[in-house]
Amino acid sequence: QKEVEQDPGPLSVPEGAIVSLNCTYSNSAFQYFMWYRQYSRKGPELLMYTYSSGNKEDGRFTAQVDKSSKYISLFIRDSQPSDSATYLCAMSGAGNTDKLIFGTGTRLQVFP
Amino acid sequence: KAGVTQTPRYLIKTRGQQVTLSCSPISGHRSVSWYQQTPGQGLQFLFEYFSETQRNKGNFPGRFSGRQFSNSRSEMNVSTLELGDSALYLCASSLDRVSTGELFFGEGSRLTVL
């Protein structure tokens, strides 16, 4: 079993829809939780960053962390065709030598 | 501010050859980490360098190696290439350790092994 599980999709939604992306994990030591967005033929870019539990909002994006359920989510409101990309969750512990573990990514397509 | 630069962007090698990939981090970033990305396995951590020292290493064979120079630029080398090494190799830089997760990625070097 992988430390981080993420549904690969693809997820196809109409423009304006609310998108929910999720990851589950098994390591209770994870403290840092991130979402990266990767466009085709590009490197990932950091989208959202959360330390420990709770919610974080940035424009149309909301990240949620539920450590009791070992579950993180990214919500995209009013989705746009420009949101079409692969979304990768990532997480790590708080130690200096802890590794950053990525999910395999969910491919999202927003059609007009 | 210039981003992370990786060279070469594309390369084709044959089995048994070796390859060296280069990464120039964002100015002021001392941590450089390397990842292998394939469709089946996703992003897998190779190693992290901080101030010229390898701070962490992923579960890859010894054919994969790296180093960091005093100017923070980094190289990774893969020797005795195998077909399964075909992948996108991504470099990321950060101000602090990789585990904080605030990474800035380059566009990657796409390696094809024939």
PDB file of C-alpha atoms in Angstrom:
ATOM      1  CA  GLN A   1       0.000   0.000   0.000  1.00  0.00           C
ATOM      2  CA  LYS A   2       1.321   3.421  -0.931  1.00  0.00           C
ATOM      3  CA  GLU A   3       1.783   6.059   1.751  1.00  0.00           C
ATOM      4  CA  VAL A   4      -0.312   8.488  -0.268  1.00  0.00           C
ATOM      5  CA  GLU A   5      -3.253   7.447  -2.421  1.00  0.00           C
ATOM      6  CA  GLN A   6      -4.809   9.650  -5.068  1.00  0.00           C
ATOM      7  CA  ASP A   7      -7.411   8.816  -7.683  1.00  0.00           C
ATOM      8  CA  PRO A   8      -5.746   9.312 -11.093  1.00  0.00           C
ATOM      9  CA  GLY A   9      -8.955  10.348 -12.833  1.00  0.00           C
ATOM     10  CA  PRO A  10      -9.373  11.698 -15.403  1.00  0.00           C
ATOM     11  CA  LEU A  11     -12.016  13.977 -14.007  1.00  0.00           C
ATOM     12  CA  SER A  12     -14.020  15.867 -16.602  1.00  0.00           C
ATOM     13  CA  VAL A  13     -16.328  18.710 -15.532  1.00  0.00           C
ATOM     14  CA  PRO A  14     -18.147  21.604 -17.239  1.00  0.00           C
ATOM     15  CA  GLU A  15     -16.940  25.157 -16.799  1.00  0.00           C
ATOM     16  CA  GLY A  16     -18.299  26.707 -13.613  1.00  0.00           C
ATOM     17  CA  ALA A  17     -18.530  23.431 -11.703  1.00  0.00           C
ATOM     18  CA  ILE A  18     -17.135  22.878  -8.223  1.00  0.00           C
ATOM     19  CA  VAL A  19     -14.309  20.384  -8.310  1.00  0.00           C
ATOM     20  CA  SER A  20     -13.280  18.210  -5.393  1.00  0.00           C
ATOM     21  CA  LEU A  21      -9.887  16.492  -5.425  1.00  0.00           C
ATOM     22  CA  ASN A  22      -8.813  14.178  -2.634  1.00  0.00           C
ATOM     23  CA  CYS A  23      -5.920  12.242  -1.187  1.00  0.00           C
ATOM     24  CA  THR A  24      -5.687   9.766   1.640  1.00  0.00           C
ATOM     25  CA  TYR A  25      -2.540   8.885   3.520  1.00  0.00           C
ATOM     26  CA  SER A  26      -1.366   6.359   6.061  1.00  0.00           C
ATOM     27  CA  ASN A  27       1.500   8.086   7.904  1.00  0.00           C
ATOM     28  CA  SER A  28       0.206   9.928  10.957  1.00  0.00           C
ATOM     29  CA  ALA A  29       3.532  11.803  11.219  1.00  0.00           C
ATOM     30  CA  PHE A  30       2.739  13.964   8.187  1.00  0.00           C
ATOM     31  CA  GLN A  31       2.497  17.623   9.170  1.00  0.00           C
ATOM     32  CA  TYR A  32       2.898  19.550   5.921  1.00  0.00           C
ATOM     33  CA  PHE A  33       0.292  19.185   3.189  1.00  0.00           C
ATOM     34  CA  MET A  34       0.534  20.684  -0.267  1.00  0.00           C
ATOM     35  CA  TRP A  35      -1.250  20.750  -3.569  1.00  0.00           C
ATOM     36  CA  TYR A  36       0.710  21.213  -6.755  1.00  0.00           C
ATOM     37  CA  ARG A  37      -0.665  21.881 -10.222  1.00  0.00           C
ATOM     38  CA  GLN A  38       1.123  20.565 -13.279  1.00  0.00           C
ATOM     39  CA  TYR A  39       0.286  21.616 -16.790  1.00  0.00           C
ATOM     40  CA  SER A  40       1.236  19.376 -19.676  1.00  0.00           C
ATOM     41  CA  ARG A  41       4.973  19.435 -20.412  1.00  0.00           C
ATOM     42  CA  LYS A  42       5.657  21.707 -17.436  1.00  0.00           C
ATOM     43  CA  GLY A  43       7.006  21.216 -13.942  1.00  0.00           C
ATOM     44  CA  PRO A  44       4.626  21.222 -10.956  1.00  0.00           C
ATOM     45  CA  GLU A  45       3.865  24.557  -9.307  1.00  0.00           C
ATOM     46  CA  LEU A  46       2.843  25.004  -5.696  1.00  0.00           C
ATOM     47  CA  LEU A  47      -0.829  25.875  -5.434  1.00  0.00           C
ATOM     48  CA  MET A  48      -1.773  25.485  -1.785  1.00  0.00           C
ATOM     49  CA  TYR A  49       0.182  24.860   1.382  1.00  0.00           C
ATOM     50  CA  THR A  50      -1.181  23.868   4.787  1.00  0.00           C
ATOM     51  CA  TYR A  51       0.556  23.075   8.017  1.00  0.00           C
ATOM     52  CA  SER A  52      -1.218  20.570  10.269  1.00  0.00           C
ATOM     53  CA  SER A  53      -5.025  20.537  10.231  1.00  0.00           C
ATOM     54  CA  GLY A  54      -7.632  23.001   9.087  1.00  0.00           C
ATOM     55  CA  ASN A  55      -8.740  24.892   6.028  1.00  0.00           C
ATOM     56  CA  LYS A  56      -7.000  27.403   3.844  1.00  0.00           C
ATOM     57  CA  GLU A  57      -8.601  29.522   1.159  1.00  0.00           C
ATOM     58  CA  ASP A  58      -6.968  31.355  -1.727  1.00  0.00           C
ATOM     59  CA  GLY A  59      -9.295  32.823  -4.294  1.00  0.00           C
ATOM     60  CA  ARG A  60     -11.229  30.016  -5.940  1.00  0.00           C
ATOM     61  CA  PHE A  61      -9.161  27.345  -4.195  1.00  0.00           C
ATOM     62  CA  THR A  62      -9.757  25.839  -0.751  1.00  0.00           C
ATOM     63  CA  ALA A  63      -7.549  23.227   0.850  1.00  0.00           C
ATOM     64  CA  GLN A  64      -8.786  21.100   3.739  1.00  0.00           C
ATOM     65  CA  VAL A  65      -6.843  18.775   5.989  1.00  0.00           C
ATOM     66  CA  ASP A  66      -8.512  16.230   8.250  1.00  0.00           C
ATOM     67  CA  LYS A  67      -5.745  14.546  10.179  1.00  0.00           C
ATOM     68  CA  SER A  68      -8.115  12.370  12.187  1.00  0.00           C
ATOM     69  CA  SER A  69      -9.296  10.750   8.962  1.00  0.00           C
ATOM     70  CA  LYS A  70      -5.913  11.079   7.201  1.00  0.00           C
ATOM     71  CA  TYR A  71      -7.657  12.806   4.331  1.00  0.00           C
ATOM     72  CA  ILE A  72      -6.929  16.013   2.439  1.00  0.00           C
ATOM     73  CA  SER A  73      -9.006  17.796  -0.158  1.00  0.00           C
ATOM     74  CA  LEU A  74      -8.703  20.579  -2.680  1.00  0.00           C
ATOM     75  CA  PHE A  75     -11.839  22.369  -3.826  1.00  0.00           C
ATOM     76  CA  ILE A  76     -11.948  24.518  -6.931  1.00  0.00           C
ATOM     77  CA  ARG A  77     -14.926  26.838  -7.252  1.00  0.00           C
ATOM     78  CA  ASP A  78     -16.162  28.238 -10.551  1.00  0.00           C
ATOM     79  CA  SER A  79     -13.765  25.999 -12.462  1.00  0.00           C
ATOM     80  CA  GLN A  80     -12.290  27.367 -15.678  1.00  0.00           C
ATOM     81  CA  PRO A  81     -10.820  25.658 -18.755  1.00  0.00           C
ATOM     82  CA  SER A  82      -7.473  27.086 -17.640  1.00  0.00           C
ATOM     83  CA  ASP A  83      -7.717  24.860 -14.534  1.00  0.00           C
ATOM     84  CA  SER A  84      -7.290  21.815 -16.776  1.00  0.00           C
ATOM     85  CA  ALA A  85      -4.138  20.204 -15.465  1.00  0.00           C
ATOM     86  CA  THR A  86      -2.904  17.401 -13.251  1.00  0.00           C
ATOM     87  CA  TYR A  87      -3.205  18.084  -9.530  1.00  0.00           C
ATOM     88  CA  LEU A  88      -0.718  16.416  -7.204  1.00  0.00           C
ATOM     89  CA  CYS A  89      -1.058  16.221  -3.466  1.00  0.00           C
ATOM     90  CA  ALA A  90       2.133  16.069  -1.432  1.00  0.00           C
ATOM     91  CA  MET A  91       2.923  15.717   2.237  1.00  0.00           C
ATOM     92  CA  SER A  92       5.788  15.294   4.659  1.00  0.00           C
ATOM     93  CA  GLY A  93       6.742  15.084   8.288  1.00  0.00           C
ATOM     94  CA  ALA A  94       8.358  17.850  10.300  1.00  0.00           C
ATOM     95  CA  GLY A  95      11.849  16.411  10.545  1.00  0.00           C
ATOM     96  CA  ASN A  96      14.829  17.824   8.702  1.00  0.00           C
ATOM     97  CA  THR A  97      15.369  14.614   6.790  1.00  0.00           C
ATOM     98  CA  ASP A  98      11.741  13.810   6.117  1.00  0.00           C
ATOM     99  CA  LYS A  99      10.912  13.182   2.495  1.00  0.00           C
ATOM    100  CA  LEU A 100       8.186  14.835   0.507  1.00  0.00           C
ATOM    101  CA  ILE A 101       5.778  12.147  -0.669  1.00  0.00           C
ATOM    102  CA  PHE A 102       3.620  12.847  -3.704  1.00  0.00           C
ATOM    103  CA  GLY A 103       0.367  11.316  -4.811  1.00  0.00           C
ATOM    104  CA  THR A 104       0.267  10.061  -8.387  1.00  0.00           C
ATOM    105  CA  GLY A 105      -1.883  13.018  -9.453  1.00  0.00           C
ATOM    106  CA  THR A 106      -5.448  13.531 -10.667  1.00  0.00           C
ATOM    107  CA  ARG A 107      -5.928  14.718 -14.216  1.00  0.00           C
ATOM    108  CA  LEU A 108      -8.654  17.353 -14.430  1.00  0.00           C
ATOM    109  CA  GLN A 109     -10.308  18.565 -17.601  1.00  0.00           C
ATOM    110  CA  VAL A 110     -12.694  21.518 -17.534  1.00  0.00           C
ATOM    111  CA  PHE A 111     -14.653  21.843 -20.759  1.00  0.00           C
ATOM    112  CA  PRO A 112     -16.361  25.068 -21.928  1.00  0.00           C
TER     113      PRO A 112
ATOM    114  CA  LYS B   1      13.603  36.541 -10.533  1.00  0.00           C
ATOM    115  CA  ALA B   2      14.767  33.662 -12.729  1.00  0.00           C
ATOM    116  CA  GLY B   3      13.190  30.288 -12.071  1.00  0.00           C
ATOM    117  CA  VAL B   4      14.739  26.852 -11.870  1.00  0.00           C
ATOM    118  CA  THR B   5      16.598  25.970 -15.047  1.00  0.00           C
ATOM    119  CA  GLN B   6      17.141  22.408 -16.176  1.00  0.00           C
ATOM    120  CA  THR B   7      19.271  21.256 -19.082  1.00  0.00           C
ATOM    121  CA  PRO B   8      18.984  19.512 -21.393  1.00  0.00           C
ATOM    122  CA  ARG B   9      15.198  19.549 -21.844  1.00  0.00           C
ATOM    123  CA  TYR B  10      15.102  16.455 -24.040  1.00  0.00           C
ATOM    124  CA  LEU B  11      17.568  13.682 -24.657  1.00  0.00           C
ATOM    125  CA  ILE B  12      17.658  10.232 -26.157  1.00  0.00           C
ATOM    126  CA  LYS B  13      20.125   7.593 -25.017  1.00  0.00           C
ATOM    127  CA  THR B  14      20.607   3.895 -25.567  1.00  0.00           C
ATOM    128  CA  ARG B  15      20.787   1.160 -22.959  1.00  0.00           C
ATOM    129  CA  GLY B  16      24.098   0.985 -21.181  1.00  0.00           C
ATOM    130  CA  GLN B  17      24.992   4.617 -21.723  1.00  0.00           C
ATOM    131  CA  GLN B  18      25.157   7.196 -18.974  1.00  0.00           C
ATOM    132  CA  VAL B  19      23.579  10.610 -18.708  1.00  0.00           C
ATOM    133  CA  THR B  20      24.179  13.779 -16.723  1.00  0.00           C
ATOM    134  CA  LEU B  21      21.425  16.291 -16.064  1.00  0.00           C
ATOM    135  CA  SER B  22      21.948  19.797 -14.771  1.00  0.00           C
ATOM    136  CA  CYS B  23      19.878  22.048 -12.555  1.00  0.00           C
ATOM    137  CA  SER B  24      20.349  25.720 -11.647  1.00  0.00           C
ATOM    138  CA  PRO B  25      18.187  26.676  -8.648  1.00  0.00           C
ATOM    139  CA  ILE B  26      16.589  30.006  -7.911  1.00  0.00           C
ATOM    140  CA  SER B  27      19.138  32.478  -6.651  1.00  0.00           C
ATOM    141  CA  GLY B  28      19.467  32.243  -2.877  1.00  0.00           C
ATOM    142  CA  HIS B  29      17.964  28.753  -2.635  1.00  0.00           C
ATOM    143  CA  ARG B  30      20.349  26.299  -1.029  1.00  0.00           C
ATOM    144  CA  SER B  31      18.266  23.130  -1.250  1.00  0.00           C
ATOM    145  CA  VAL B  32      17.990  21.211  -4.493  1.00  0.00           C
ATOM    146  CA  SER B  33      16.026  18.003  -4.840  1.00  0.00           C
ATOM    147  CA  TRP B  34      15.527  15.645  -7.747  1.00  0.00           C
ATOM    148  CA  TYR B  35      12.490  13.586  -8.742  1.00  0.00           C
ATOM    149  CA  GLN B  36      11.653  10.979 -11.334  1.00  0.00           C
ATOM    150  CA  GLN B  37       8.192  11.215 -12.857  1.00  0.00           C
ATOM    151  CA  THR B  38       6.618   8.358 -14.794  1.00  0.00           C
ATOM    152  CA  PRO B  39       2.967   7.724 -15.700  1.00  0.00           C
ATOM    153  CA  GLY B  40       2.741   4.625 -13.544  1.00  0.00           C
ATOM    154  CA  GLN B  41       4.656   5.686 -10.439  1.00  0.00           C
ATOM    155  CA  GLY B  42       4.080   9.431 -10.346  1.00  0.00           C
ATOM    156  CA  LEU B  43       6.685  11.686  -8.752  1.00  0.00           C
ATOM    157  CA  GLN B  44       9.331   9.763  -6.861  1.00  0.00           C
ATOM    158  CA  PHE B  45      12.008  11.378  -4.748  1.00  0.00           C
ATOM    159  CA  LEU B  46      15.588  10.702  -5.801  1.00  0.00           C
ATOM    160  CA  PHE B  47      17.727  12.843  -3.496  1.00  0.00           C
ATOM    161  CA  GLU B  48      18.107  16.188  -1.798  1.00  0.00           C
ATOM    162  CA  TYR B  49      21.201  18.341  -1.503  1.00  0.00           C
ATOM    163  CA  PHE B  50      21.671  21.209   0.879  1.00  0.00           C
ATOM    164  CA  SER B  51      24.860  23.277   0.958  1.00  0.00           C
ATOM    165  CA  GLU B  52      26.724  20.666  -1.107  1.00  0.00           C
ATOM    166  CA  THR B  53      25.746  17.786   1.217  1.00  0.00           C
ATOM    167  CA  GLN B  54      23.326  15.021   0.384  1.00  0.00           C
ATOM    168  CA  ARG B  55      20.694  15.306   3.058  1.00  0.00           C
ATOM    169  CA  ASN B  56      18.346  12.568   1.954  1.00  0.00           C
ATOM    170  CA  LYS B  57      18.080   9.828  -0.612  1.00  0.00           C
ATOM    171  CA  GLY B  58      15.161   7.950  -2.092  1.00  0.00           C
ATOM    172  CA  ASN B  59      14.885   4.254  -2.875  1.00  0.00           C
ATOM    173  CA  PHE B  60      16.766   4.172  -6.133  1.00  0.00           C
ATOM    174  CA  PRO B  61      19.733   1.987  -7.092  1.00  0.00           C
ATOM    175  CA  GLY B  62      23.276   3.247  -6.868  1.00  0.00           C
ATOM    176  CA  ARG B  63      23.277   3.934 -10.619  1.00  0.00           C
ATOM    177  CA  PHE B  64      21.546   7.180  -9.713  1.00  0.00           C
ATOM    178  CA  SER B  65      23.854   9.728  -8.157  1.00  0.00           C
ATOM    179  CA  GLY B  66      24.056  13.447  -7.733  1.00  0.00           C
ATOM    180  CA  ARG B  67      26.078  16.304  -6.423  1.00  0.00           C
ATOM    181  CA  GLN B  68      25.775  19.960  -5.608  1.00  0.00           C
ATOM    182  CA  PHE B  69      28.336  22.652  -6.225  1.00  0.00           C
ATOM    183  CA  SER B  70      29.260  25.634  -4.092  1.00  0.00           C
ATOM    184  CA  ASN B  71      27.026  27.896  -6.190  1.00  0.00           C
ATOM    185  CA  SER B  72      24.075  25.555  -5.398  1.00  0.00           C
ATOM    186  CA  ARG B  73      23.888  24.259  -8.952  1.00  0.00           C
ATOM    187  CA  SER B  74      23.296  20.524  -9.015  1.00  0.00           C
ATOM    188  CA  GLU B  75      23.831  17.626 -11.350  1.00  0.00           C
ATOM    189  CA  MET B  76      22.451  14.141 -11.344  1.00  0.00           C
ATOM    190  CA  ASN B  77      23.961  11.205 -13.160  1.00  0.00           C
ATOM    191  CA  VAL B  78      22.468   7.910 -14.217  1.00  0.00           C
ATOM    192  CA  SER B  79      24.914   5.236 -15.286  1.00  0.00           C
ATOM    193  CA  THR B  80      24.277   2.036 -17.228  1.00  0.00           C
ATOM    194  CA  LEU B  81      20.914   3.227 -18.464  1.00  0.00           C
ATOM    195  CA  GLU B  82      17.991   0.828 -18.589  1.00  0.00           C
ATOM    196  CA  LEU B  83      14.769   1.084 -20.571  1.00  0.00           C
ATOM    197  CA  GLY B  84      12.882   1.697 -17.321  1.00  0.00           C
ATOM    198  CA  ASP B  85      14.873   4.860 -16.700  1.00  0.00           C
ATOM    199  CA  SER B  86      12.866   6.632 -19.392  1.00  0.00           C
ATOM    200  CA  ALA B  87      11.094   9.378 -17.500  1.00  0.00           C
ATOM    201  CA  LEU B  88      10.784  13.061 -16.822  1.00  0.00           C
ATOM    202  CA  TYR B  89      13.449  14.111 -14.337  1.00  0.00           C
ATOM    203  CA  LEU B  90      12.476  17.144 -12.321  1.00  0.00           C
ATOM    204  CA  CYS B  91      14.636  19.352 -10.193  1.00  0.00           C
ATOM    205  CA  ALA B  92      13.222  21.572  -7.465  1.00  0.00           C
ATOM    206  CA  SER B  93      14.801  24.256  -5.357  1.00  0.00           C
ATOM    207  CA  SER B  94      13.752  25.648  -2.002  1.00  0.00           C
ATOM    208  CA  LEU B  95      15.014  28.042   0.620  1.00  0.00           C
ATOM    209  CA  ASP B  96      14.814  25.449   3.359  1.00  0.00           C
ATOM    210  CA  ARG B  97      14.549  21.691   3.611  1.00  0.00           C
ATOM    211  CA  VAL B  98      12.414  19.717   1.182  1.00  0.00           C
ATOM    212  CA  SER B  99      10.063  18.525   3.917  1.00  0.00           C
ATOM    213  CA  THR B 100       8.544  22.004   4.270  1.00  0.00           C
ATOM    214  CA  GLY B 101       7.127  21.408   0.817  1.00  0.00           C
ATOM    215  CA  GLU B 102       7.620  24.886  -0.624  1.00  0.00           C
ATOM    216  CA  LEU B 103       9.349  23.741  -3.748  1.00  0.00           C
ATOM    217  CA  PHE B 104       9.907  25.486  -7.041  1.00  0.00           C
ATOM    218  CA  PHE B 105      10.241  23.073  -9.925  1.00  0.00           C
ATOM    219  CA  GLY B 106      12.008  23.352 -13.228  1.00  0.00           C
ATOM    220  CA  GLU B 107      10.382  22.165 -16.434  1.00  0.00           C
ATOM    221  CA  GLY B 108      12.266  18.905 -16.353  1.00  0.00           C
ATOM    222  CA  SER B 109      14.566  16.873 -18.531  1.00  0.00           C
ATOM    223  CA  ARG B 110      12.752  14.245 -20.536  1.00  0.00           C
ATOM    224  CA  LEU B 111      14.948  11.188 -20.975  1.00  0.00           C
ATOM    225  CA  THR B 112      14.157   8.459 -23.461  1.00  0.00           C
ATOM    226  CA  VAL B 113      16.211   5.267 -23.313  1.00  0.00           C
ATOM    227  CA  LEU B 114      16.123   3.086 -26.413  1.00  0.00           C
TER     228      LEU B 114
END
